[in-house]
Short mmCIF file of C-alpha atoms and ligand atoms in Angstrom, two decimals:
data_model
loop_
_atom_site.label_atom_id
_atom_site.label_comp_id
_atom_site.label_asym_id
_atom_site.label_seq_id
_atom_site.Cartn_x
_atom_site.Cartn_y
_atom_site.Cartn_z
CA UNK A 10 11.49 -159.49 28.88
CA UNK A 11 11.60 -156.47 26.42
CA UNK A 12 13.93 -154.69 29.09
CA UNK A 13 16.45 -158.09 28.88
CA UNK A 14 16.48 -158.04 24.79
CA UNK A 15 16.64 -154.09 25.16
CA UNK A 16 19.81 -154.09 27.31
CA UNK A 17 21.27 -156.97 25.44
CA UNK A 18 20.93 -155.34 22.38
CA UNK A 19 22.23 -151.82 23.46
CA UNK A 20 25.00 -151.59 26.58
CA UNK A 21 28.26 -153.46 26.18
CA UNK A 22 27.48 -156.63 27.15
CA UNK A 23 29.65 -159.32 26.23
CA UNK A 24 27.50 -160.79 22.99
CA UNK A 25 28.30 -163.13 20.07
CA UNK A 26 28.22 -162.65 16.79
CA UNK A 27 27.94 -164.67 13.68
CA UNK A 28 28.69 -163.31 10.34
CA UNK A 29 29.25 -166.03 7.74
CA UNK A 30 32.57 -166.04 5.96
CA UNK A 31 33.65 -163.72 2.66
CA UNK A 32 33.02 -165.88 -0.34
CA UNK A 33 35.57 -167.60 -1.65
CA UNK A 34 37.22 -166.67 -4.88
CA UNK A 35 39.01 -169.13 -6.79
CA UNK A 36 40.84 -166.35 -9.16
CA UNK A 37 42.25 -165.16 -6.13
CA UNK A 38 45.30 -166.87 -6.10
CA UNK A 39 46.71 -164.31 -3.45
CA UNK A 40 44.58 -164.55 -0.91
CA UNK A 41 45.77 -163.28 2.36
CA UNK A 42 44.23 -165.20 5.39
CA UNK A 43 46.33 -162.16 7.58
CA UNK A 44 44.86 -159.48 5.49
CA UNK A 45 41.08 -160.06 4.87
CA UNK A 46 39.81 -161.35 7.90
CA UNK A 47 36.99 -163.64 8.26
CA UNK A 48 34.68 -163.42 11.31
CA UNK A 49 33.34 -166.06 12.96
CA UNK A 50 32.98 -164.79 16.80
CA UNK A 51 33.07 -161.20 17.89
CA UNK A 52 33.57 -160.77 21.81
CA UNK A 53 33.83 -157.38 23.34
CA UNK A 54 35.26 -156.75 27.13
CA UNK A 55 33.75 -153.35 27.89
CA UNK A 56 35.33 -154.20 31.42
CA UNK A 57 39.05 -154.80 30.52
CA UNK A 58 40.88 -151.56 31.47
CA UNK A 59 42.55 -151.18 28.00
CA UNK A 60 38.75 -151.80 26.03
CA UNK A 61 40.06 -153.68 23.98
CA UNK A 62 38.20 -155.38 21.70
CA UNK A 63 39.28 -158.65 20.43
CA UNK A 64 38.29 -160.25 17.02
CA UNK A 65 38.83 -164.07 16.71
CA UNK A 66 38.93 -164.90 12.93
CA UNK A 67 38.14 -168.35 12.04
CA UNK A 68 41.16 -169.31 11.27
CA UNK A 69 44.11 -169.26 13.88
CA UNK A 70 44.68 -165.74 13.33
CA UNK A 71 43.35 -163.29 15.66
CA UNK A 72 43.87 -159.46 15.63
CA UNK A 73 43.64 -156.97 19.28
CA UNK A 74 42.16 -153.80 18.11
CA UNK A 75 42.96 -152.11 21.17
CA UNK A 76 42.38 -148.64 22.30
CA UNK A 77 45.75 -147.91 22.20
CA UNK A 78 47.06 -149.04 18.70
CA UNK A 79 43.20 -147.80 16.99
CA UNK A 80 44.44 -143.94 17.88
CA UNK A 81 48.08 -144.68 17.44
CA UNK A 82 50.89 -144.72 14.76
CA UNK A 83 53.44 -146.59 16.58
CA UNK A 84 56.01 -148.22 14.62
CA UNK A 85 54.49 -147.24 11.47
CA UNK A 86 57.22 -145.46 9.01
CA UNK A 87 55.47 -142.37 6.56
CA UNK A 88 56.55 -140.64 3.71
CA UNK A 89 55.19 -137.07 3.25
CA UNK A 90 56.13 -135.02 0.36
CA UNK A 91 56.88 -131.29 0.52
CA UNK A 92 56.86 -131.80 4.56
CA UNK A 93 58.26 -128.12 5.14
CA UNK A 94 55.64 -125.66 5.11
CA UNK A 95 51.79 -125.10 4.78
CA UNK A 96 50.06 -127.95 4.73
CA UNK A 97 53.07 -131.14 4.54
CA UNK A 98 54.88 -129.44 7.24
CA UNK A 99 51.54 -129.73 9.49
CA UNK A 100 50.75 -133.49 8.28
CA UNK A 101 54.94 -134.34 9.21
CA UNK A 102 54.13 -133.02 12.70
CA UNK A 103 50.82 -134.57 13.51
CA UNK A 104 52.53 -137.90 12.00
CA UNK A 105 55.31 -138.26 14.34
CA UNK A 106 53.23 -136.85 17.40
CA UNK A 107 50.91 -139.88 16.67
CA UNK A 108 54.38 -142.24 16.94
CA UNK A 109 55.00 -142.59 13.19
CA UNK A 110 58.81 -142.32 11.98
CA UNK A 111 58.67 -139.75 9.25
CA UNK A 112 60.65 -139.28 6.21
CA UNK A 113 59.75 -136.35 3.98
CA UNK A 114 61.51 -134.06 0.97
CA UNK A 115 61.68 -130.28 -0.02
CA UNK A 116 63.31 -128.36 -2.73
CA UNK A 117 64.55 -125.99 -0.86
CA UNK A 118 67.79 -127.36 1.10
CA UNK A 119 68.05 -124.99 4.08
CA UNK A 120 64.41 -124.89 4.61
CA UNK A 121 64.29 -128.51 4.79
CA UNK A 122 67.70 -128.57 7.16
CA UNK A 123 65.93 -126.03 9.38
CA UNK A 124 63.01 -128.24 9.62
CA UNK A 125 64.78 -131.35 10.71
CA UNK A 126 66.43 -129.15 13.37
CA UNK A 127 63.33 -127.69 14.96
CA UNK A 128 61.55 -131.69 15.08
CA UNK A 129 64.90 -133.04 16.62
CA UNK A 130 64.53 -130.46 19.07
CA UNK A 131 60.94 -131.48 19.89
CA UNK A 132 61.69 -135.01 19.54
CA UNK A 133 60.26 -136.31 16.55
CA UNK A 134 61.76 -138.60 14.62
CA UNK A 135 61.99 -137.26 11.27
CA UNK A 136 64.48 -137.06 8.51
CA UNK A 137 64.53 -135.79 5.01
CA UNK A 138 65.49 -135.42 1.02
CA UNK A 139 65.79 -132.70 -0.79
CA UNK A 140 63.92 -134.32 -3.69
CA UNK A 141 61.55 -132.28 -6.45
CA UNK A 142 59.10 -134.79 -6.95
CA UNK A 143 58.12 -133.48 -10.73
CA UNK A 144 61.42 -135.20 -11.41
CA UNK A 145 61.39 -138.58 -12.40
CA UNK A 146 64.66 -139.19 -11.28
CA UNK A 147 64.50 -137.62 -8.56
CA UNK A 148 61.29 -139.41 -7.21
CA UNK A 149 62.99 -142.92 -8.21
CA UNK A 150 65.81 -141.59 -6.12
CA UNK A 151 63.57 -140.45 -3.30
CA UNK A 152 61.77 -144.28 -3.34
CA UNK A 153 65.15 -145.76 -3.11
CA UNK A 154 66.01 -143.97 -0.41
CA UNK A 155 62.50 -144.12 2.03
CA UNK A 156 63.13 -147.92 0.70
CA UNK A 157 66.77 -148.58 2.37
CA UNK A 158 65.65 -146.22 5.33
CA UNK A 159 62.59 -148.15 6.15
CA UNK A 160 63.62 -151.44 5.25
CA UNK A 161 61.64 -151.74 2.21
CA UNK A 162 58.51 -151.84 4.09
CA UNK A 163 56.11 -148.39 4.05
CA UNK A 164 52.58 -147.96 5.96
CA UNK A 165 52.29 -144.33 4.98
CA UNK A 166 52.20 -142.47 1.87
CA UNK A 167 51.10 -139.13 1.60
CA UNK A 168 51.15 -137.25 -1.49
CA UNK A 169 50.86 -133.20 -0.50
CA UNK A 170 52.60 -131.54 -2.95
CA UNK A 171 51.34 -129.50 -5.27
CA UNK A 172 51.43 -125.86 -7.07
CA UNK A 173 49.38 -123.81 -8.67
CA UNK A 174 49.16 -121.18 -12.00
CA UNK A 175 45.94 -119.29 -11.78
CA UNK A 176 44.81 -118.30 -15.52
CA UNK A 177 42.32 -118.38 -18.20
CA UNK A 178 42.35 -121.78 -19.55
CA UNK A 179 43.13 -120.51 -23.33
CA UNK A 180 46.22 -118.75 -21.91
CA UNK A 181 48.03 -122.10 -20.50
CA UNK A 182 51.42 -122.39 -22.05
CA UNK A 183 52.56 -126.00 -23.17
CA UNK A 184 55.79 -125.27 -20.09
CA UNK A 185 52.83 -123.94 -17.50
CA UNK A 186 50.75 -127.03 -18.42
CA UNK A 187 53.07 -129.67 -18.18
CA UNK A 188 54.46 -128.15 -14.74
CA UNK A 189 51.02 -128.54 -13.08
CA UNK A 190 50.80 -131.93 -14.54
CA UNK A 191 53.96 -133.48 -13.27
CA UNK A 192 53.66 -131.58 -9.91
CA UNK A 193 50.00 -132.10 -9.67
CA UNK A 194 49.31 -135.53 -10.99
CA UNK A 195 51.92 -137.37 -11.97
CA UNK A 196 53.88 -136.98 -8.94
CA UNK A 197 51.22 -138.78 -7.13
CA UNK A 198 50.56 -141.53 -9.90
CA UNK A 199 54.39 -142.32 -10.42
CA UNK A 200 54.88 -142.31 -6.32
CA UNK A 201 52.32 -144.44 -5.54
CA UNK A 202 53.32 -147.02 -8.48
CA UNK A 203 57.20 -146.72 -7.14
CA UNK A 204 56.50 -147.43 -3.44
CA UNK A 205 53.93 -150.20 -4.18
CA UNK A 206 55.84 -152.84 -3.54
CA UNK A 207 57.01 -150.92 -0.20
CA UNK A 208 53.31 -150.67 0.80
CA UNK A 209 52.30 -154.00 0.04
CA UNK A 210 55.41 -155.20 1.96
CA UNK A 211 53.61 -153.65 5.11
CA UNK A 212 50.52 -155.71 5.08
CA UNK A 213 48.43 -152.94 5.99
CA UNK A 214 49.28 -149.27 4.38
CA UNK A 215 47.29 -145.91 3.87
CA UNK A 216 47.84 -143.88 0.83
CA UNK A 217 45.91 -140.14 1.17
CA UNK A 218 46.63 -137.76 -1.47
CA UNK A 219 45.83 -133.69 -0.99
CA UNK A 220 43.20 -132.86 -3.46
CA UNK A 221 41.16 -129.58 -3.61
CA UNK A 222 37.72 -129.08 -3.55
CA UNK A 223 38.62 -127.41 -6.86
CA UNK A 224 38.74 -131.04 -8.35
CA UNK A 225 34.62 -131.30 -7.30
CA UNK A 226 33.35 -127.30 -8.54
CA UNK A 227 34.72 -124.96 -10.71
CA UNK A 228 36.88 -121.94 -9.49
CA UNK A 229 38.10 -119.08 -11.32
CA UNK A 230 41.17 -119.32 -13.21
CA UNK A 231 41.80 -122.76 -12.06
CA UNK A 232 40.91 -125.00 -14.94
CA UNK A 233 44.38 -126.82 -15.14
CA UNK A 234 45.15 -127.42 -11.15
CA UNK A 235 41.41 -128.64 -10.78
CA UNK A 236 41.68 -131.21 -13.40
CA UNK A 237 44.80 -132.26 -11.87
CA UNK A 238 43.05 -132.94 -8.61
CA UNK A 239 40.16 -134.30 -10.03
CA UNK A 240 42.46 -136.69 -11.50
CA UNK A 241 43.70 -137.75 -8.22
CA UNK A 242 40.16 -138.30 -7.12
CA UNK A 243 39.66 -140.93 -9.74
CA UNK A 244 43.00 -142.43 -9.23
CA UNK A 245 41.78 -142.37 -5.51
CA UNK A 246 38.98 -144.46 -6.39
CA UNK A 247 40.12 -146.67 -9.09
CA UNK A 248 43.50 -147.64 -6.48
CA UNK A 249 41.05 -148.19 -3.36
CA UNK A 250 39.98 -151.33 -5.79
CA UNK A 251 42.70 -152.22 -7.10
CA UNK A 252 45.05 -152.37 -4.59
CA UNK A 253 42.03 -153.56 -1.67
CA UNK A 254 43.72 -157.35 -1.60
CA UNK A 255 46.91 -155.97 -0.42
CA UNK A 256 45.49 -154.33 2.25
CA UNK A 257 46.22 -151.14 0.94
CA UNK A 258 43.89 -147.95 1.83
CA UNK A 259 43.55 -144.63 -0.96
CA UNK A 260 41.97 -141.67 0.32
CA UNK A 261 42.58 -138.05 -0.54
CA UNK A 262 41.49 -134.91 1.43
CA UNK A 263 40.38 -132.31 -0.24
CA UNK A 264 40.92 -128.71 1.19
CA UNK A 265 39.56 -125.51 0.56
CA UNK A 266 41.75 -122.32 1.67
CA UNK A 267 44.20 -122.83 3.84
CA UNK A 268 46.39 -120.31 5.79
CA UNK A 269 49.74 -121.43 3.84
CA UNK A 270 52.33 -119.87 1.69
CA UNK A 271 50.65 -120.99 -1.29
CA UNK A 272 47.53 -118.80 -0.77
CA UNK A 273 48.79 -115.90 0.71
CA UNK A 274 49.21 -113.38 -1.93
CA UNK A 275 45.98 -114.32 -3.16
CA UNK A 276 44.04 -113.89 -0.33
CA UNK A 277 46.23 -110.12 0.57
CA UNK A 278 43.23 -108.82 -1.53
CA UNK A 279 40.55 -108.02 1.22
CA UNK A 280 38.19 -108.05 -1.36
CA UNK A 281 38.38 -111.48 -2.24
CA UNK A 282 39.10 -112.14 1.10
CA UNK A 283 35.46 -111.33 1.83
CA UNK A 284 34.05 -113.27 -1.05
CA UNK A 285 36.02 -116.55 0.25
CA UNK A 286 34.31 -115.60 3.62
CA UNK A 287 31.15 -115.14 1.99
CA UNK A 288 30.76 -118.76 0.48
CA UNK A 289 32.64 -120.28 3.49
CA UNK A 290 29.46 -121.44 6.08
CA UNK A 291 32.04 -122.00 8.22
CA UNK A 292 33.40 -118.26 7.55
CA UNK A 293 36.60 -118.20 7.86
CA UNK A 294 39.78 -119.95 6.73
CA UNK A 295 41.12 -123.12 7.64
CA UNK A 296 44.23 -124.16 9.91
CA UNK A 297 47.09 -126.57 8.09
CA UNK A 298 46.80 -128.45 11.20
CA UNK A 299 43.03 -129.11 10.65
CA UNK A 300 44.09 -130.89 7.54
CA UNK A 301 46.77 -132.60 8.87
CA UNK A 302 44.46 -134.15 11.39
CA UNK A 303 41.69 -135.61 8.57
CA UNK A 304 44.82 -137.23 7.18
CA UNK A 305 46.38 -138.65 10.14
CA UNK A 306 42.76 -140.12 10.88
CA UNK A 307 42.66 -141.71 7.25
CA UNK A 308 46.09 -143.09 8.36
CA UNK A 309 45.14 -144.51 12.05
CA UNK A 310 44.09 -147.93 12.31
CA UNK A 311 40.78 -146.77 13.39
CA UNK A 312 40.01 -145.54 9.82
CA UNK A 313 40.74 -149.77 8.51
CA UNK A 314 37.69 -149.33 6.58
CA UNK A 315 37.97 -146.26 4.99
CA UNK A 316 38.93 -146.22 1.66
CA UNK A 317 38.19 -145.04 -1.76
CA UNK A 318 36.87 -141.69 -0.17
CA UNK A 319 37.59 -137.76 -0.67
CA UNK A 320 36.95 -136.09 2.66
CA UNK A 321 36.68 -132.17 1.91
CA UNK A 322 38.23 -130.11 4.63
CA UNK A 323 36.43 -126.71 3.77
CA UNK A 324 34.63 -125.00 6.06
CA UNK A 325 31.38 -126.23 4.53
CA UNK A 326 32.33 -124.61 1.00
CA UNK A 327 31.71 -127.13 -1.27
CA UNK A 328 27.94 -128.30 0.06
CA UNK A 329 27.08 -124.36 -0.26
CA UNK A 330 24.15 -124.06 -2.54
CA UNK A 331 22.55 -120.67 -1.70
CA UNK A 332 22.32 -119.93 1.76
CA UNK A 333 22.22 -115.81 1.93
CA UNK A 334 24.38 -114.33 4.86
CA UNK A 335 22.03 -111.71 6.15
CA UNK A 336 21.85 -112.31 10.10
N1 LIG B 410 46.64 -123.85 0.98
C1 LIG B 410 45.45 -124.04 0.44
O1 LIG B 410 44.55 -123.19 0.55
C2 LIG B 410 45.16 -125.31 -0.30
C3 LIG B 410 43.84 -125.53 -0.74
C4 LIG B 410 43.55 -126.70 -1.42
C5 LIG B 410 44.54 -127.63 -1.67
N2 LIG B 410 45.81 -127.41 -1.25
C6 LIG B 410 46.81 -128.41 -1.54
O2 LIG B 410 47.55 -128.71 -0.37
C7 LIG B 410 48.87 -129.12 -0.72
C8 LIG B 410 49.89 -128.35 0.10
O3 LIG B 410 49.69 -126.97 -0.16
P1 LIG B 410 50.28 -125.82 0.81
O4 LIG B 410 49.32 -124.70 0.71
O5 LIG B 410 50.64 -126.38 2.12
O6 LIG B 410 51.59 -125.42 -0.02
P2 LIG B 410 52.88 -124.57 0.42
O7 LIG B 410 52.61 -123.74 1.62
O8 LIG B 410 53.32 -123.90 -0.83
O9 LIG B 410 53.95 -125.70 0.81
C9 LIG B 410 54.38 -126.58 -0.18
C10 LIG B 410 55.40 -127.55 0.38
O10 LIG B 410 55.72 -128.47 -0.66
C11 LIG B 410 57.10 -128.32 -1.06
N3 LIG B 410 57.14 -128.42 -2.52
C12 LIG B 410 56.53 -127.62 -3.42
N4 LIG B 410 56.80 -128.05 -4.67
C13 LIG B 410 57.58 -129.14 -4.54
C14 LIG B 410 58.18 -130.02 -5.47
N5 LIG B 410 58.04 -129.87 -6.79
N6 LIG B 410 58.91 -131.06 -4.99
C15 LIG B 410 59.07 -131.23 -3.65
N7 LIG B 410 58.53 -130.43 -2.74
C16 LIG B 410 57.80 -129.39 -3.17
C17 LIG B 410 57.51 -126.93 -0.54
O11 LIG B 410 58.91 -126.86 -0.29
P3 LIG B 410 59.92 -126.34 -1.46
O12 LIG B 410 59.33 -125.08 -2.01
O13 LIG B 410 61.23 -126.14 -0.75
O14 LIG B 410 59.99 -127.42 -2.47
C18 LIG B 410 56.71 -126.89 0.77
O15 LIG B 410 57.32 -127.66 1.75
C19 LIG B 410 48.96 -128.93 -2.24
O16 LIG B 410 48.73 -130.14 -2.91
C20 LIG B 410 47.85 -127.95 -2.55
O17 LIG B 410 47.37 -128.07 -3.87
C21 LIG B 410 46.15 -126.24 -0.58
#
């Protein structure tokens, strides 16, 4: 008898489930049947060839998770900004590899032409802008564009670029200031508010913003760029709330270094080279395309309920209380 309720409980089995439904919330005038599913039966087919597992919803709408769509980004259209180097350029080439059609924007025009080359020659499907998103007019203009290219629907937004001015906080001109604020921040808070109504249009989007660990522990010199990504931790948080009834997932990633242009002069100085090491458990520095996989998985239906969260891709750095190197 203990065996029976033993294997029921742990192999595959086929097995009901009843969960009783979400409360109902009369200020909730928009309600999404489609979008917030309530489950009344849960039946799993461990022996269908696809494992699929199908979820009938009390109401006539049923949804196939399916191991194929869970790990895929199939007809799913993504925005990436500052897709051609480092970091975005890693993220715009996981995308697509996944199945997502990617649009993403530079500064630099030739880089960005040379880019679009290189993935038509490998077959993704990828075009660009040469947009600079600290621009206000130029991110409206961006928006518009993604908009008429996608057909006003969008299931991926990520938010990658950024900059940074490495100086004593007192030091911070008003010009150096406001630079790291409308790359930084603002970028991501104006973008996100401009292709809202592309997101909600998709019925089931996935915002993820590149933070730094720098927005959870101090670093040197960085006072300014870590309050900017702390900022987009917040606004992580505060959107995964708001924006939860349109089916609309915020999370960030938070990296520590990265091999990318950004860092590299910084880290030509063995010395600190060895210090980064030395407070890296991990110890050594991180891959753009071991970011760029942490935010394809926050975009991949098998993430659907993930959100609000900052996942730090660093090596271990920023759980490091004092753990001496000496073996
Ligand atoms: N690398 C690290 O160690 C590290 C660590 C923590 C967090 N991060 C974060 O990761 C993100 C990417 O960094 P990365 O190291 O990959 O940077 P990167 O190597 O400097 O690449 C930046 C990319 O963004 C574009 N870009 C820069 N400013 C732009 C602007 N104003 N408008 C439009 N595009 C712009 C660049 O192209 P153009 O120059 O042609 O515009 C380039 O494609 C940033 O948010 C950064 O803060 C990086």
């Amino acid at each position: 008898m203990v065996l029976n309720m033993t294997s029921h409980l742990y192999t595959n089995l086929p097995q009901r489930l009843h969960f009783p439904p979400p409360p109902s919330s009369s200020s909730s005038s928009s309600f999404k049947p489609h979008l917030y599913l309530s489950f009344k039966r849960i039946t799993l087919h461990p022996q269908s060839s696809s494992s699929s597992i199908f979820i009938h919803c009390s109401s006539q709408n049923s949804i196939a998770i399916t191991s194929e769509n869970r790990w895929s980004l199939n007809e799913m259209s993504a925005l990436v900004t500052g897709g051609t180097r480092g970091i975005g350029r890693a993220i715009v080439e996981e995308l697509a590899s996944l199945g997502a059609e990617v649009h993403t924007c530079a500064r630099n025009e030739n880089e960005l032409e040379n880019c679009l080359r290189d993935w038509n020659r490998s077959g993704f499907r990828v075009a660009g802008s040469v947009c600079d998103v600290s621009d206000r007019s130029q991110r409206e203009n961006l928006i518009e564009t993604v908009s008429s290219f996608f057909d006003g629907k969008l299931h991926i937004l990520v938010n990658n670029v950024g900059t940074n001015i490495r100086k004593p906080m007192v030091e911070f001109t008003p010009g150096e200031f406001s630079i790291l604020l409308s790359t930084n921040f603002e970028s991501v808070f104006h973008l996100c508010q401009l292709a809202y109504p592309l997101l909600k249009a998709s019925e089931a989007a996935s915002v993820v913003s590149i933070s730094s660990v720098s927005g959870f522990v101090s670093l040197k010199n960085m006072s300014v760029q870590s309050s900017t990504k702390g900022a987009i931790n917040q606004l992580t948080r505060s959107l995964a709330c708001e924006w939860a009834k349109d089916n609309i997932r915020i999370n960030a990633v938070a990296p520590w270094y990265i091999k990318t242009s950004m860092v590299e002069q910084v880290l030509s100085n063995k010395d600190y080279l060895e210090e980064v090491y030395s407070v890296t458990p991990l110890g050594r520095l991180g891959e753009p395309r071991e970011v760029s996989s942490a935010v394809a998985f926050l975009c991949l239906p098998a993430s659907s309920y993930i959100t609000g969260q900052i996942l730090c891709v660093d090596g271990g750095m920023s759980i490091n209380g004092f753990f001496p190197r000496h073996d």
